[in-house]
Amino acid sequence: MHISLIGLPGSGKSTIGRQLARLWKLRFVDTDHVIEQRLGCSIKDFFAAQGEAAFREVEAKVLVELLQEKTASVISTGGGAVLRPENRVALRALSTVFYLQSLPEDIARRLRTDTSRPLMQGEDPLKRLRDLLQVRGPLYLETAHYVVDAARQNTAQVSRKICMQAELAGLLSSPGCSEEVVD
C-alpha cells in the first residue's frame, strides 16, 4: 500500500510526506531525489541539457517502479508527474492519492528565493504558478482520491488532515494521528 502526494511545486509534498512516513512508520520516497540519483545530476541541470520531454520520460519510469514496489511507502511526486496519462492511471491504481491543493500566491511567497526548481525560474513565478495550476489543476483532481486544502496552513496542519482522512478511510491500521505533528 502506497500513499502518494501530488500538487504544485512547493505545495509541501516532501515535507508532509516525511512527517506522514514517520508517523505511520512507512518508508518515505521523494521521486525527485530518486530521479537525481539515477541521473547523476540535478533535475535543473538535466532539464537544461535534455529538456522537459526527456525528464518526463525518466520521471514516468521511476514513478512506475516505485509504485510497483512491495514495501509500503509515502511517495512525494514531482509537481508535473500528472501530466502523462499513464502516470495518472498508475498513481490512482497503485496508491491512495492525496492532492495538496495550495494557492499559487502562498507557494510563490514560500519559493521566492528557491533557485532549484526549473519551472519556477524567470521574472514572474506567480504567473508561472497560476499557469501551471490552470493546466495541472484538473489533472490533480482527476488523479486524487482525496483533495486536502493546504491553503494558508502549515505542514503540521495539513499532515493532521491527511492523517485523519486516512484513518477515517481505514487506510492504515494504526496511522499515528494522535502523535504530535510538528512543523
Short mmCIF file of C-alpha atoms in Angstrom, two decimals:
data_model
loop_
_atom_site.label_atom_id
_atom_site.label_comp_id
_atom_site.label_asym_id
_atom_site.label_seq_id
_atom_site.Cartn_x
_atom_site.Cartn_y
_atom_site.Cartn_z
CA MET A 1 0.00 0.00 0.00
CA HIS A 2 1.35 3.36 -1.04
CA ILE A 3 0.22 6.86 -0.17
CA SER A 4 1.09 9.35 -2.93
CA LEU A 5 1.14 13.12 -2.60
CA ILE A 6 0.53 15.30 -5.65
CA GLY A 7 0.30 19.06 -6.11
CA LEU A 8 2.02 22.13 -7.46
CA PRO A 9 5.76 22.59 -6.90
CA GLY A 10 6.23 23.96 -3.42
CA SER A 11 2.90 22.75 -2.03
CA GLY A 12 4.66 20.82 0.75
CA LYS A 13 4.65 17.29 -0.66
CA SER A 14 8.15 16.36 0.53
CA THR A 15 7.90 17.91 3.98
CA ILE A 16 4.44 16.49 4.63
CA GLY A 17 5.42 13.14 3.14
CA ARG A 18 8.33 12.83 5.58
CA GLN A 19 6.04 13.67 8.50
CA LEU A 20 3.43 11.10 7.46
CA ALA A 21 6.02 8.39 6.84
CA ARG A 22 7.46 8.98 10.31
CA LEU A 23 4.01 8.86 11.94
CA TRP A 24 2.94 5.73 10.07
CA LYS A 25 6.37 4.10 10.26
CA LEU A 26 6.50 3.77 6.48
CA ARG A 27 9.31 4.36 4.06
CA PHE A 28 9.40 7.86 2.53
CA VAL A 29 10.36 8.30 -1.13
CA ASP A 30 10.75 11.59 -2.97
CA THR A 31 10.58 10.86 -6.70
CA ASP A 32 12.73 13.90 -7.49
CA HIS A 33 15.55 12.58 -5.28
CA VAL A 34 15.34 9.12 -6.85
CA ILE A 35 15.46 10.71 -10.31
CA GLU A 36 18.52 12.79 -9.39
CA GLN A 37 20.29 9.70 -8.04
CA ARG A 38 19.51 7.83 -11.23
CA LEU A 39 20.60 10.71 -13.48
CA GLY A 40 23.72 11.55 -11.50
CA CYS A 41 22.91 15.25 -11.70
CA SER A 42 20.31 17.74 -10.55
CA ILE A 43 16.93 17.89 -12.23
CA LYS A 44 17.65 21.53 -13.03
CA ASP A 45 20.84 20.57 -14.92
CA PHE A 46 19.16 17.65 -16.71
CA PHE A 47 16.23 19.87 -17.65
CA ALA A 48 18.60 22.48 -19.10
CA ALA A 49 20.63 19.93 -21.06
CA GLN A 50 17.96 17.47 -22.22
CA GLY A 51 14.65 19.34 -21.98
CA GLU A 52 11.33 18.65 -20.32
CA ALA A 53 10.29 15.73 -22.56
CA ALA A 54 13.39 13.71 -21.65
CA PHE A 55 12.86 14.48 -17.99
CA ARG A 56 9.20 13.40 -18.10
CA GLU A 57 10.27 10.08 -19.65
CA VAL A 58 12.67 9.37 -16.78
CA GLU A 59 10.07 10.55 -14.26
CA ALA A 60 7.44 8.15 -15.64
CA LYS A 61 9.81 5.16 -15.41
CA VAL A 62 10.83 5.97 -11.84
CA LEU A 63 7.24 6.55 -10.73
CA VAL A 64 6.01 3.20 -12.06
CA GLU A 65 8.96 1.38 -10.47
CA LEU A 66 8.24 2.96 -7.08
CA LEU A 67 4.51 2.24 -7.28
CA GLN A 68 5.17 -1.41 -8.12
CA GLU A 69 7.45 -1.98 -5.12
CA LYS A 70 6.02 -4.25 -2.44
CA THR A 71 7.21 -2.18 0.51
CA ALA A 72 4.52 0.26 1.66
CA SER A 73 5.62 3.86 1.36
CA VAL A 74 4.68 7.50 1.27
CA ILE A 75 5.64 8.88 -2.14
CA SER A 76 6.15 12.56 -2.85
CA THR A 77 5.78 13.14 -6.58
CA GLY A 78 7.10 15.94 -8.72
CA GLY A 79 4.59 18.66 -9.50
CA GLY A 80 4.34 17.64 -13.14
CA ALA A 81 4.01 13.88 -12.61
CA VAL A 82 0.32 14.08 -13.52
CA LEU A 83 0.99 15.47 -16.99
CA ARG A 84 1.28 11.99 -18.51
CA PRO A 85 -1.96 9.99 -18.65
CA GLU A 86 -0.13 6.76 -17.80
CA ASN A 87 1.24 8.35 -14.61
CA ARG A 88 -2.26 9.40 -13.54
CA VAL A 89 -3.59 5.89 -14.14
CA ALA A 90 -0.67 4.26 -12.27
CA LEU A 91 -0.92 6.64 -9.31
CA ARG A 92 -4.64 6.08 -8.94
CA ALA A 93 -4.47 2.30 -9.41
CA LEU A 94 -1.39 1.54 -7.30
CA SER A 95 -1.69 4.04 -4.45
CA THR A 96 -4.04 6.24 -2.50
CA VAL A 97 -3.52 9.75 -3.81
CA PHE A 98 -3.81 12.96 -1.79
CA TYR A 99 -3.80 16.25 -3.71
CA LEU A 100 -2.32 19.08 -1.64
CA GLN A 101 -4.36 21.95 -3.03
CA SER A 102 -2.46 25.21 -2.47
CA LEU A 103 -2.82 28.78 -3.63
CA PRO A 104 -0.23 29.99 -6.15
CA GLU A 105 0.21 33.16 -4.06
CA ASP A 106 1.19 31.13 -0.96
CA ILE A 107 3.63 28.99 -2.92
CA ALA A 108 5.23 31.97 -4.70
CA ARG A 109 5.81 33.63 -1.36
CA ARG A 110 7.46 30.48 0.04
CA LEU A 111 9.58 29.83 -3.06
CA ARG A 112 10.69 33.38 -3.82
CA THR A 113 14.37 32.55 -3.08
CA ASP A 114 14.37 28.93 -4.35
CA THR A 115 16.63 28.51 -7.39
CA SER A 116 16.47 24.71 -7.58
CA ARG A 117 13.10 24.41 -9.35
CA PRO A 118 13.49 24.77 -13.12
CA LEU A 119 9.85 25.59 -13.81
CA MET A 120 9.93 28.38 -11.22
CA GLN A 121 12.75 30.36 -12.80
CA GLY A 122 12.01 33.58 -14.62
CA GLU A 123 10.66 37.03 -13.99
CA ASP A 124 7.16 36.20 -12.74
CA PRO A 125 6.98 32.97 -10.70
CA LEU A 126 3.45 33.78 -9.51
CA LYS A 127 2.20 33.95 -13.10
CA ARG A 128 4.03 30.70 -13.82
CA LEU A 129 2.34 29.01 -10.84
CA ARG A 130 -1.06 30.29 -11.93
CA ASP A 131 -0.41 28.95 -15.43
CA LEU A 132 0.69 25.60 -14.01
CA LEU A 133 -2.42 25.40 -11.87
CA GLN A 134 -4.64 26.13 -14.85
CA VAL A 135 -3.13 23.19 -16.75
CA ARG A 136 -2.42 20.80 -13.90
CA GLY A 137 -5.30 21.57 -11.52
CA PRO A 138 -7.83 19.45 -13.43
CA LEU A 139 -5.25 16.65 -13.72
CA TYR A 140 -4.60 16.71 -9.98
CA LEU A 141 -8.35 16.48 -9.36
CA GLU A 142 -8.69 13.61 -11.84
CA THR A 143 -5.87 11.67 -10.16
CA ALA A 144 -6.64 12.28 -6.49
CA HIS A 145 -8.67 10.04 -4.26
CA TYR A 146 -8.69 12.86 -1.69
CA VAL A 147 -8.24 16.62 -2.00
CA VAL A 148 -6.68 18.32 1.00
CA ASP A 149 -7.00 22.08 1.31
CA ALA A 150 -3.45 23.19 2.10
CA ALA A 151 -4.03 26.91 1.51
CA ARG A 152 -2.59 29.13 4.21
CA GLN A 153 -1.88 26.22 6.53
CA ASN A 154 1.39 24.95 7.88
CA THR A 155 2.66 21.48 7.12
CA ALA A 156 1.67 20.13 10.54
CA GLN A 157 -1.96 21.14 9.97
CA VAL A 158 -2.02 19.56 6.51
CA SER A 159 -0.37 16.39 7.84
CA ARG A 160 -3.05 16.10 10.51
CA LYS A 161 -5.80 16.49 7.89
CA ILE A 162 -4.31 13.71 5.76
CA CYS A 163 -3.78 11.52 8.79
CA MET A 164 -7.38 11.91 9.92
CA GLN A 165 -8.70 11.27 6.41
CA ALA A 166 -6.58 8.13 6.11
CA GLU A 167 -7.83 6.92 9.48
CA LEU A 168 -11.48 7.59 8.54
CA ALA A 169 -10.99 5.74 5.26
CA GLY A 170 -9.43 2.76 7.04
CA LEU A 171 -6.24 3.02 5.00
CA LEU A 172 -3.92 2.32 7.90
CA SER A 173 -4.49 0.14 10.94
CA SER A 174 -2.55 2.41 13.30
CA PRO A 175 -1.93 5.67 11.50
CA GLY A 176 -0.45 7.51 14.47
CA CYS A 177 -2.72 10.52 14.16
CA SER A 178 -2.67 11.03 17.89
CA GLU A 179 1.08 11.66 17.84
CA GLU A 180 2.25 15.23 17.77
CA VAL A 181 2.95 16.51 14.27
CA VAL A 182 5.49 19.32 14.34
CA ASP A 183 6.09 21.89 11.66
#
